[in-house]
C-alpha positions as a printed Julia matrix, in Angstrom:
264×3 Matrix{Float64}:
   0.0     0.0    0.0
   1.36    3.42  -0.92
   2.23    5.61   2.07
   0.91    9.14   1.7
   2.41   11.97   3.73
  -0.17   13.76   5.84
   0.28   17.34   6.96
  -1.07   17.65  10.51
  -2.42   21.12  11.38
  -0.73   22.84  14.33
  -2.89   24.93  16.65
  -0.44   27.84  16.9
  -0.15   28.16  13.12
  -3.92   28.15  12.69
  -4.33   30.71  15.48
  -1.81   32.98  13.73
  -4.06   32.81  10.66
  -7.13   33.64  12.71
  -8.52   30.1   12.46
  -9.89   27.9   15.24
 -10.47   24.21  14.47
 -13.49   22.35  15.78
 -11.38   19.74  17.57
  -8.06   19.62  19.35
  -6.51   16.17  18.95
  -4.59   15.47  22.15
  -1.88   13.03  21.05
  -0.66   12.1   24.54
   2.75   10.99  25.78
   2.46    7.49  24.33
   1.27    8.77  20.94
   4.18   11.2   20.83
   7.06    9.14  22.24
   6.29    5.41  22.29
   7.31    3.85  18.97
   4.48    1.32  19.01
   1.77    3.79  19.96
   2.97    6.36  17.44
   1.4     3.97  14.91
  -1.94    4.36  16.67
  -1.67    8.17  16.63
  -0.9     7.99  12.9
  -3.81    5.62  12.31
  -6.3     7.91  14.02
  -4.86   10.9   12.15
  -5.47    9.04   8.88
  -9.08    8.52   9.91
  -9.49   12.2   10.81
  -8.16   13.21   7.4
 -10.31   10.55   5.68
 -13.39   12.06   7.37
 -12.26   15.61   6.5
 -12.3    16.55  10.18
 -11.48   20.12  11.2
  -8.76   19.46  13.78
  -5.31   20.46  14.97
  -2.69   19.34  17.48
  -0.64   21.39  19.94
   2.66   19.98  18.71
   5.56   21.01  20.95
   3.16   22.91  23.23
   1.58   19.64  24.36
   2.81   18.25  27.65
   1.86   15.33  29.91
  -1.58   15.62  31.51
  -0.04   14.87  34.9
  -2.05   11.68  35.3
   0.94    9.42  36.12
   2.17   11.95  38.71
  -1.21   12.06  40.47
  -1.6     8.27  40.44
   1.9     7.91  41.9
   1.08   10.41  44.67
   2.9    13.53  43.45
  -0.01   15.96  43.69
   2.15   19.07  43.33
   3.61   17.91  40.01
   0.15   16.97  38.77
  -1.25   20.42  39.53
   1.74   22.14  37.93
   1.24   20.11  34.75
  -2.53   20.55  34.75
  -2.52   24.3   35.28
   0.05   24.77  32.51
  -2.05   22.7   30.12
  -5.27   24.49  31.08
  -3.67   27.88  30.43
  -2.62   26.78  26.93
  -5.97   25.16  26.11
  -8.0    28.1   27.37
  -5.82   30.6   25.52
  -6.68   28.8   22.28
 -10.35   28.65  23.22
 -10.47   24.87  23.0
 -14.0    23.49  23.39
 -13.77   19.91  22.05
 -10.92   17.47  22.6
 -10.27   14.12  20.91
  -8.08   11.73  22.88
  -6.73    8.25  22.14
  -5.63    7.38  25.7
  -8.25    6.49  28.35
  -5.98    7.92  31.05
  -5.94   11.3   29.27
  -9.69   10.97  28.66
 -10.43   10.3   32.31
  -8.32   13.08  33.78
  -9.47   15.74  31.29
 -13.11   14.74  31.71
 -13.28   14.19  35.45
 -10.41   15.99  37.16
  -9.41   19.04  35.1
 -12.76   20.84  35.58
 -11.94   21.3   39.29
  -8.88   23.31  38.25
 -10.66   25.45  35.66
 -10.33   23.28  32.57
 -13.77   22.27  31.32
 -13.97   20.77  27.82
 -16.06   18.33  25.83
 -13.72   15.35  26.0
 -14.29   12.63  23.4
 -12.54    9.28  23.32
 -11.74    8.34  19.75
 -14.02    5.27  19.84
 -16.95    7.61  20.65
 -15.96    9.77  17.69
 -15.77    6.75  15.37
 -19.09    5.37  16.62
 -20.77    8.72  15.96
 -19.53    8.73  12.35
 -20.55    5.1   11.87
 -24.06    5.95  13.11
 -24.26    8.97  10.79
 -23.12    6.88   7.83
 -20.03    8.97   7.16
 -17.75    6.09   8.16
 -18.59    2.95   6.23
 -16.37   -0.13   6.43
 -16.98   -2.69   3.69
 -13.57   -4.36   3.35
 -13.37   -8.14   3.51
  -9.75   -7.98   4.68
 -10.57   -9.07   8.25
 -13.67  -11.13   7.48
 -12.17  -14.45   8.65
 -10.27  -13.03  11.62
 -11.52  -13.62  15.17
 -11.21  -10.47  17.3
 -11.48  -10.25  21.07
 -11.63   -6.9   22.9
  -9.89   -6.03  26.16
 -11.66   -3.35  28.24
  -9.27   -0.64  29.5
 -10.02    0.14  33.16
 -10.09    3.91  32.7
 -12.52    3.64  29.8
 -14.68    0.83  31.17
 -15.07    0.79  34.95
 -13.75    4.35  35.2
 -16.21    5.92  32.74
 -18.78    3.21  31.93
 -17.8     3.03  28.24
 -18.22   -0.63  27.37
 -20.45   -0.88  24.3
 -19.02    1.91  22.15
 -15.67    0.23  21.33
 -17.48   -3.05  20.66
 -19.91   -1.31  18.31
 -16.97    0.13  16.36
 -15.48   -3.35  16.1
 -18.87   -4.75  15.06
 -18.81   -2.33  12.11
 -15.7    -4.12  10.84
 -16.63   -7.32   8.97
 -15.0    -9.99  11.16
 -15.73  -12.59  13.8
 -15.87  -11.68  17.49
 -15.16  -13.55  20.72
 -15.6   -12.25  24.28
 -13.26  -13.11  27.11
 -14.98  -14.74  30.08
 -14.01  -11.68  32.15
 -15.32   -8.7   30.24
 -16.93   -5.28  30.63
 -17.45   -4.49  34.35
 -15.75   -7.76  35.31
 -12.78   -7.36  32.96
  -9.34   -7.86  34.45
  -6.9    -4.95  34.46
  -3.83   -5.24  32.19
  -1.68   -4.55  35.24
  -0.3    -1.13  34.3
  -2.86    1.35  35.67
  -2.55    3.44  38.81
   1.13    4.09  38.21
   1.99    0.37  38.08
   3.46    0.85  34.59
   6.4     2.71  36.11
   7.34    0.5   39.06
   8.72   -2.95  39.68
   6.32   -5.86  40.13
   5.26   -6.69  43.67
   5.65  -10.11  45.25
   3.13  -12.72  44.15
   2.63  -15.94  42.24
   1.75  -14.39  38.88
   1.79  -10.93  37.31
  -1.55   -9.43  36.3
  -0.6    -9.06  32.63
   0.15  -12.78  32.41
  -3.25  -13.63  33.92
  -4.98  -11.3   31.46
  -3.0   -12.67  28.51
  -4.21  -16.13  29.47
  -7.79  -14.81  29.29
  -7.03  -13.58  25.78
  -5.52  -16.87  24.63
  -8.51  -18.87  25.88
 -10.69  -17.15  23.24
  -8.58  -18.6   20.39
  -8.75  -15.16  18.77
  -6.44  -14.06  15.97
  -6.43  -10.45  17.19
  -6.78   -8.84  20.6
  -8.09   -5.31  20.14
  -7.07   -2.66  22.64
  -7.87    1.03  23.07
  -5.2     2.16  25.53
  -1.41    2.51  25.29
  -0.85    0.89  28.7
  -2.97   -2.12  27.74
  -1.13   -2.42  24.43
   2.27   -2.59  26.16
   1.16   -5.14  28.74
  -0.72   -7.47  26.41
   2.0    -7.33  23.76
   4.5    -8.3   26.45
   2.19  -11.06  27.64
   1.86  -12.51  24.14
   5.66  -12.48  23.79
   6.04  -14.1   27.22
   3.7   -16.9   26.14
   5.52  -17.28  22.78
   2.27  -16.72  20.88
   3.43  -13.9   18.6
   2.77  -15.94  15.46
  -0.72  -16.94  16.56
  -2.24  -13.71  17.86
  -1.61  -10.02  17.18
  -2.38   -6.96  19.3
  -3.86   -4.02  17.39
  -5.52   -0.86  18.59
  -9.09   -0.34  17.35
  -7.94    2.68  15.31
  -5.41    0.49  13.5
  -8.08   -2.11  12.72
 -10.36    0.56  11.28
  -7.52    1.83   9.08
  -6.76   -1.73   7.93
 -10.41   -2.32   7.11
 -10.73    1.04   5.3
  -7.46    0.28   3.47
  -6.28    3.87   3.82
């Protein structure tokens, strides 16, 4: 497939031209710096361009939301990060935000308003579902028709914000077969990285959480485990490697699966 270069609008450049896009796409730390999750940020950007969405990114003005600092107990660092971000967002008059990370989604939606940052925060699966419902995003490709897909619920999207059906409805729009893990939705098992666990050594125990969750995935006999969170992607990819199942099952973000199915 031919790779086409996409020019991503920068908020500061648009502001200098007197323009204000409808959406700010918050890329997030993982989308900006993690080599694997950069592919997810690119995939969602392709979808935004495909849908002719009026959006922009902050570019070098974007910083961490402060979520990892707050979860790890460093409240002062969190507030410093948050207040800096809020000042930038409010200066640009941001009203709607698109995010690809559930941790960013949760903290912008539920914790920033207390510090003066109130926005309409939209997880990308909600955005995709809205376009599918409106008929502006139609997926007809047979590329994944014979693939079995199972979906892992991210904690900060599922139990944290009660978003269970939306990602599944996006996946249902992709012609393919589906399989649920026995622990799903409200009862889904964490990937093991949330609450700051991503950045610390494992605690004593008989088995790490990501191994237990990977075993849930493997029991479905799926070809693909779909994720919608950078933390979950890291942990489940590691779990698949640990189990030596890399040839049997792949881990893709929902945005990547939509791009594959759209063949864009």
